[in-house]
Amino acid sequence: MTAAAILEFDAHPAALTDLGSLPVALQDAAVHHLRRLVTCQQRGPALGRRGPWDLTGCRKVYLDADRCWRLVYQERPPAPASRSGGIYLVAAGPRSGHQVYNTAARRLQLLSAARPAA
Protein backbone atom coordinates (compact mmCIF):
# COMPACT_ATOMS: atom_id res chain seq x y z
CA MET A 1 0.00 0.00 0.00
CA THR A 2 1.45 3.37 -0.99
CA ALA A 3 1.08 6.54 1.03
CA ALA A 4 -1.25 9.15 -0.45
CA ALA A 5 0.35 12.34 -1.69
CA ILE A 6 -0.21 15.20 0.70
CA LEU A 7 -0.63 18.70 -0.67
CA GLU A 8 -0.26 21.83 1.38
CA PHE A 9 -3.47 23.55 2.47
CA ASP A 10 -4.11 27.25 2.74
CA ALA A 11 -7.24 29.36 2.70
CA HIS A 12 -8.36 32.90 2.26
CA PRO A 13 -8.96 34.11 5.84
CA ALA A 14 -12.62 34.83 5.09
CA ALA A 15 -13.03 31.33 3.64
CA LEU A 16 -12.30 29.92 7.09
CA THR A 17 -15.12 32.11 8.40
CA ASP A 18 -17.31 30.74 5.60
CA LEU A 19 -16.62 27.20 6.83
CA GLY A 20 -17.68 28.12 10.34
CA SER A 21 -20.90 29.65 9.00
CA LEU A 22 -21.98 26.50 7.17
CA PRO A 23 -24.70 24.34 8.73
CA VAL A 24 -23.06 21.78 11.05
CA ALA A 25 -23.69 18.77 8.78
CA LEU A 26 -22.09 20.66 5.90
CA GLN A 27 -19.08 21.62 8.03
CA ASP A 28 -18.39 17.92 8.48
CA ALA A 29 -18.80 17.36 4.72
CA ALA A 30 -16.46 20.27 3.96
CA VAL A 31 -13.74 18.86 6.23
CA HIS A 32 -14.18 15.46 4.60
CA HIS A 33 -13.84 16.90 1.08
CA LEU A 34 -10.88 19.11 2.00
CA ARG A 35 -9.11 16.09 3.47
CA ARG A 36 -9.72 14.19 0.21
CA LEU A 37 -8.43 17.13 -1.83
CA VAL A 38 -5.14 17.43 0.05
CA THR A 39 -4.55 13.67 -0.16
CA CYS A 40 -5.23 13.74 -3.93
CA GLN A 41 -8.24 11.42 -3.62
CA GLN A 42 -10.66 13.92 -5.11
CA ARG A 43 -10.70 16.70 -7.64
CA GLY A 44 -13.66 18.95 -8.37
CA PRO A 45 -14.90 20.09 -11.77
CA ALA A 46 -13.09 23.09 -13.25
CA LEU A 47 -14.72 26.48 -13.28
CA GLY A 48 -14.14 29.10 -15.93
CA ARG A 49 -15.79 32.27 -17.09
CA ARG A 50 -19.29 32.28 -15.65
CA GLY A 51 -21.37 35.35 -16.47
CA PRO A 52 -19.71 38.43 -15.02
CA TRP A 53 -16.95 36.57 -13.18
CA ASP A 54 -13.86 34.72 -14.30
CA LEU A 55 -13.07 31.75 -12.11
CA THR A 56 -10.59 30.16 -14.50
CA GLY A 57 -8.11 28.19 -12.44
CA CYS A 58 -10.69 27.39 -9.76
CA ARG A 59 -12.57 24.19 -9.08
CA LYS A 60 -15.72 23.41 -7.14
CA VAL A 61 -16.80 20.67 -4.77
CA TYR A 62 -20.43 19.91 -3.97
CA LEU A 63 -21.10 19.57 -0.25
CA ASP A 64 -24.58 18.06 -0.42
CA ALA A 65 -26.57 15.67 -2.58
CA ASP A 66 -28.78 18.49 -3.89
CA ARG A 67 -25.68 20.45 -4.95
CA CYS A 68 -26.90 23.57 -3.17
CA TRP A 69 -23.68 24.20 -1.19
CA ARG A 70 -20.16 24.43 -2.63
CA LEU A 71 -16.50 24.89 -1.93
CA VAL A 72 -14.49 26.92 -4.45
CA TYR A 73 -10.76 26.26 -4.41
CA GLN A 74 -7.59 26.54 -6.47
CA GLU A 75 -4.89 23.97 -7.07
CA ARG A 76 -1.66 25.90 -6.71
CA PRO A 77 1.71 24.87 -8.12
CA PRO A 78 4.57 24.00 -5.78
CA ALA A 79 6.40 26.88 -4.15
CA PRO A 80 10.15 27.04 -4.94
CA ALA A 81 11.08 25.55 -1.54
CA SER A 82 8.39 22.88 -1.66
CA ARG A 83 8.03 19.59 -3.50
CA SER A 84 4.25 19.58 -3.64
CA GLY A 85 1.60 22.05 -4.68
CA GLY A 86 -1.31 23.07 -2.59
CA ILE A 87 -5.01 23.48 -2.21
CA TYR A 88 -6.18 27.05 -1.60
CA LEU A 89 -9.75 27.41 -0.37
CA VAL A 90 -11.30 30.59 -1.77
CA ALA A 91 -14.92 30.40 -0.58
CA ALA A 92 -17.58 28.13 0.87
CA GLY A 93 -21.29 28.75 0.73
CA PRO A 94 -24.58 28.40 -1.08
CA ARG A 95 -24.89 28.28 -4.84
CA SER A 96 -28.23 30.10 -4.63
CA GLY A 97 -27.97 33.38 -6.49
CA HIS A 98 -24.39 32.42 -7.39
CA GLN A 99 -23.42 33.65 -3.92
CA VAL A 100 -20.37 31.39 -3.49
CA TYR A 101 -19.09 32.23 -6.99
CA ASN A 102 -19.58 35.98 -6.50
CA THR A 103 -17.72 35.76 -3.20
CA ALA A 104 -14.87 33.75 -4.74
CA ALA A 105 -14.51 36.14 -7.69
CA ARG A 106 -14.45 39.17 -5.39
CA ARG A 107 -11.79 37.59 -3.17
CA LEU A 108 -9.62 36.58 -6.11
CA GLN A 109 -9.91 40.05 -7.61
CA LEU A 110 -8.74 41.57 -4.32
CA LEU A 111 -5.86 39.09 -4.09
CA SER A 112 -4.67 39.80 -7.64
CA ALA A 113 -4.88 43.56 -7.04
CA ALA A 114 -2.72 43.19 -3.92
CA ARG A 115 0.02 41.21 -5.71
CA PRO A 116 2.88 43.29 -7.08
CA ALA A 117 3.33 43.30 -10.84
CA ALA A 118 6.08 41.01 -12.13
PDB file of C-alpha atoms in Angstrom:
ATOM      1  CA  MET A   1       0.000   0.000   0.000  1.00  0.00           C
ATOM      2  CA  THR A   2       1.450   3.365  -0.987  1.00  0.00           C
ATOM      3  CA  ALA A   3       1.085   6.540   1.028  1.00  0.00           C
ATOM      4  CA  ALA A   4      -1.248   9.149  -0.451  1.00  0.00           C
ATOM      5  CA  ALA A   5       0.349  12.336  -1.689  1.00  0.00           C
ATOM      6  CA  ILE A   6      -0.212  15.202   0.700  1.00  0.00           C
ATOM      7  CA  LEU A   7      -0.634  18.703  -0.669  1.00  0.00           C
ATOM      8  CA  GLU A   8      -0.256  21.833   1.383  1.00  0.00           C
ATOM      9  CA  PHE A   9      -3.467  23.547   2.470  1.00  0.00           C
ATOM     10  CA  ASP A  10      -4.114  27.251   2.743  1.00  0.00           C
ATOM     11  CA  ALA A  11      -7.240  29.355   2.695  1.00  0.00           C
ATOM     12  CA  HIS A  12      -8.361  32.898   2.256  1.00  0.00           C
ATOM     13  CA  PRO A  13      -8.958  34.113   5.841  1.00  0.00           C
ATOM     14  CA  ALA A  14     -12.616  34.835   5.092  1.00  0.00           C
ATOM     15  CA  ALA A  15     -13.032  31.325   3.642  1.00  0.00           C
ATOM     16  CA  LEU A  16     -12.302  29.925   7.092  1.00  0.00           C
ATOM     17  CA  THR A  17     -15.118  32.110   8.404  1.00  0.00           C
ATOM     18  CA  ASP A  18     -17.310  30.735   5.597  1.00  0.00           C
ATOM     19  CA  LEU A  19     -16.621  27.202   6.835  1.00  0.00           C
ATOM     20  CA  GLY A  20     -17.685  28.125  10.345  1.00  0.00           C
ATOM     21  CA  SER A  21     -20.902  29.650   8.996  1.00  0.00           C
ATOM     22  CA  LEU A  22     -21.981  26.503   7.170  1.00  0.00           C
ATOM     23  CA  PRO A  23     -24.704  24.340   8.729  1.00  0.00           C
ATOM     24  CA  VAL A  24     -23.063  21.779  11.052  1.00  0.00           C
ATOM     25  CA  ALA A  25     -23.694  18.773   8.776  1.00  0.00           C
ATOM     26  CA  LEU A  26     -22.086  20.658   5.900  1.00  0.00           C
ATOM     27  CA  GLN A  27     -19.083  21.616   8.028  1.00  0.00           C
ATOM     28  CA  ASP A  28     -18.388  17.918   8.475  1.00  0.00           C
ATOM     29  CA  ALA A  29     -18.801  17.356   4.720  1.00  0.00           C
ATOM     30  CA  ALA A  30     -16.460  20.272   3.963  1.00  0.00           C
ATOM     31  CA  VAL A  31     -13.736  18.864   6.227  1.00  0.00           C
ATOM     32  CA  HIS A  32     -14.183  15.456   4.600  1.00  0.00           C
ATOM     33  CA  HIS A  33     -13.839  16.899   1.077  1.00  0.00           C
ATOM     34  CA  LEU A  34     -10.876  19.115   2.000  1.00  0.00           C
ATOM     35  CA  ARG A  35      -9.110  16.087   3.471  1.00  0.00           C
ATOM     36  CA  ARG A  36      -9.724  14.186   0.214  1.00  0.00           C
ATOM     37  CA  LEU A  37      -8.426  17.129  -1.833  1.00  0.00           C
ATOM     38  CA  VAL A  38      -5.136  17.427   0.054  1.00  0.00           C
ATOM     39  CA  THR A  39      -4.554  13.673  -0.165  1.00  0.00           C
ATOM     40  CA  CYS A  40      -5.228  13.737  -3.927  1.00  0.00           C
ATOM     41  CA  GLN A  41      -8.236  11.421  -3.619  1.00  0.00           C
ATOM     42  CA  GLN A  42     -10.662  13.925  -5.106  1.00  0.00           C
ATOM     43  CA  ARG A  43     -10.700  16.696  -7.642  1.00  0.00           C
ATOM     44  CA  GLY A  44     -13.657  18.953  -8.369  1.00  0.00           C
ATOM     45  CA  PRO A  45     -14.900  20.089 -11.773  1.00  0.00           C
ATOM     46  CA  ALA A  46     -13.093  23.085 -13.247  1.00  0.00           C
ATOM     47  CA  LEU A  47     -14.724  26.483 -13.280  1.00  0.00           C
ATOM     48  CA  GLY A  48     -14.141  29.104 -15.933  1.00  0.00           C
ATOM     49  CA  ARG A  49     -15.793  32.271 -17.085  1.00  0.00           C
ATOM     50  CA  ARG A  50     -19.294  32.284 -15.653  1.00  0.00           C
ATOM     51  CA  GLY A  51     -21.371  35.350 -16.472  1.00  0.00           C
ATOM     52  CA  PRO A  52     -19.711  38.435 -15.022  1.00  0.00           C
ATOM     53  CA  TRP A  53     -16.953  36.565 -13.181  1.00  0.00           C
ATOM     54  CA  ASP A  54     -13.860  34.725 -14.304  1.00  0.00           C
ATOM     55  CA  LEU A  55     -13.065  31.749 -12.106  1.00  0.00           C
ATOM     56  CA  THR A  56     -10.590  30.162 -14.496  1.00  0.00           C
ATOM     57  CA  GLY A  57      -8.113  28.186 -12.443  1.00  0.00           C
ATOM     58  CA  CYS A  58     -10.692  27.393  -9.760  1.00  0.00           C
ATOM     59  CA  ARG A  59     -12.572  24.191  -9.082  1.00  0.00           C
ATOM     60  CA  LYS A  60     -15.725  23.409  -7.138  1.00  0.00           C
ATOM     61  CA  VAL A  61     -16.804  20.666  -4.766  1.00  0.00           C
ATOM     62  CA  TYR A  62     -20.430  19.910  -3.975  1.00  0.00           C
ATOM     63  CA  LEU A  63     -21.100  19.570  -0.252  1.00  0.00           C
ATOM     64  CA  ASP A  64     -24.582  18.064  -0.418  1.00  0.00           C
ATOM     65  CA  ALA A  65     -26.573  15.669  -2.576  1.00  0.00           C
ATOM     66  CA  ASP A  66     -28.780  18.492  -3.891  1.00  0.00           C
ATOM     67  CA  ARG A  67     -25.675  20.453  -4.949  1.00  0.00           C
ATOM     68  CA  CYS A  68     -26.896  23.568  -3.166  1.00  0.00           C
ATOM     69  CA  TRP A  69     -23.682  24.197  -1.195  1.00  0.00           C
ATOM     70  CA  ARG A  70     -20.164  24.426  -2.628  1.00  0.00           C
ATOM     71  CA  LEU A  71     -16.500  24.891  -1.933  1.00  0.00           C
ATOM     72  CA  VAL A  72     -14.491  26.922  -4.446  1.00  0.00           C
ATOM     73  CA  TYR A  73     -10.760  26.255  -4.411  1.00  0.00           C
ATOM     74  CA  GLN A  74      -7.586  26.537  -6.469  1.00  0.00           C
ATOM     75  CA  GLU A  75      -4.892  23.970  -7.071  1.00  0.00           C
ATOM     76  CA  ARG A  76      -1.663  25.904  -6.705  1.00  0.00           C
ATOM     77  CA  PRO A  77       1.707  24.865  -8.125  1.00  0.00           C
ATOM     78  CA  PRO A  78       4.568  23.996  -5.776  1.00  0.00           C
ATOM     79  CA  ALA A  79       6.403  26.878  -4.145  1.00  0.00           C
ATOM     80  CA  PRO A  80      10.148  27.036  -4.938  1.00  0.00           C
ATOM     81  CA  ALA A  81      11.078  25.553  -1.543  1.00  0.00           C
ATOM     82  CA  SER A  82       8.386  22.875  -1.662  1.00  0.00           C
ATOM     83  CA  ARG A  83       8.030  19.585  -3.504  1.00  0.00           C
ATOM     84  CA  SER A  84       4.247  19.578  -3.644  1.00  0.00           C
ATOM     85  CA  GLY A  85       1.601  22.047  -4.677  1.00  0.00           C
ATOM     86  CA  GLY A  86      -1.308  23.074  -2.586  1.00  0.00           C
ATOM     87  CA  ILE A  87      -5.014  23.478  -2.211  1.00  0.00           C
ATOM     88  CA  TYR A  88      -6.176  27.052  -1.603  1.00  0.00           C
ATOM     89  CA  LEU A  89      -9.751  27.415  -0.368  1.00  0.00           C
ATOM     90  CA  VAL A  90     -11.295  30.588  -1.765  1.00  0.00           C
ATOM     91  CA  ALA A  91     -14.919  30.401  -0.581  1.00  0.00           C
ATOM     92  CA  ALA A  92     -17.579  28.132   0.871  1.00  0.00           C
ATOM     93  CA  GLY A  93     -21.287  28.746   0.733  1.00  0.00           C
ATOM     94  CA  PRO A  94     -24.578  28.404  -1.083  1.00  0.00           C
ATOM     95  CA  ARG A  95     -24.891  28.278  -4.841  1.00  0.00           C
ATOM     96  CA  SER A  96     -28.226  30.098  -4.628  1.00  0.00           C
ATOM     97  CA  GLY A  97     -27.968  33.385  -6.486  1.00  0.00           C
ATOM     98  CA  HIS A  98     -24.389  32.422  -7.391  1.00  0.00           C
ATOM     99  CA  GLN A  99     -23.420  33.646  -3.921  1.00  0.00           C
ATOM    100  CA  VAL A 100     -20.368  31.390  -3.489  1.00  0.00           C
ATOM    101  CA  TYR A 101     -19.094  32.229  -6.988  1.00  0.00           C
ATOM    102  CA  ASN A 102     -19.580  35.984  -6.502  1.00  0.00           C
ATOM    103  CA  THR A 103     -17.720  35.764  -3.205  1.00  0.00           C
ATOM    104  CA  ALA A 104     -14.871  33.754  -4.738  1.00  0.00           C
ATOM    105  CA  ALA A 105     -14.515  36.142  -7.693  1.00  0.00           C
ATOM    106  CA  ARG A 106     -14.449  39.173  -5.388  1.00  0.00           C
ATOM    107  CA  ARG A 107     -11.790  37.588  -3.168  1.00  0.00           C
ATOM    108  CA  LEU A 108      -9.621  36.581  -6.115  1.00  0.00           C
ATOM    109  CA  GLN A 109      -9.910  40.053  -7.610  1.00  0.00           C
ATOM    110  CA  LEU A 110      -8.740  41.573  -4.322  1.00  0.00           C
ATOM    111  CA  LEU A 111      -5.862  39.089  -4.093  1.00  0.00           C
ATOM    112  CA  SER A 112      -4.670  39.800  -7.637  1.00  0.00           C
ATOM    113  CA  ALA A 113      -4.884  43.559  -7.039  1.00  0.00           C
ATOM    114  CA  ALA A 114      -2.724  43.188  -3.915  1.00  0.00           C
ATOM    115  CA  ARG A 115       0.016  41.210  -5.709  1.00  0.00           C
ATOM    116  CA  PRO A 116       2.882  43.293  -7.079  1.00  0.00           C
ATOM    117  CA  ALA A 117       3.334  43.304 -10.842  1.00  0.00           C
ATOM    118  CA  ALA A 118       6.084  41.012 -12.131  1.00  0.00           C
TER     119      ALA A 118
END
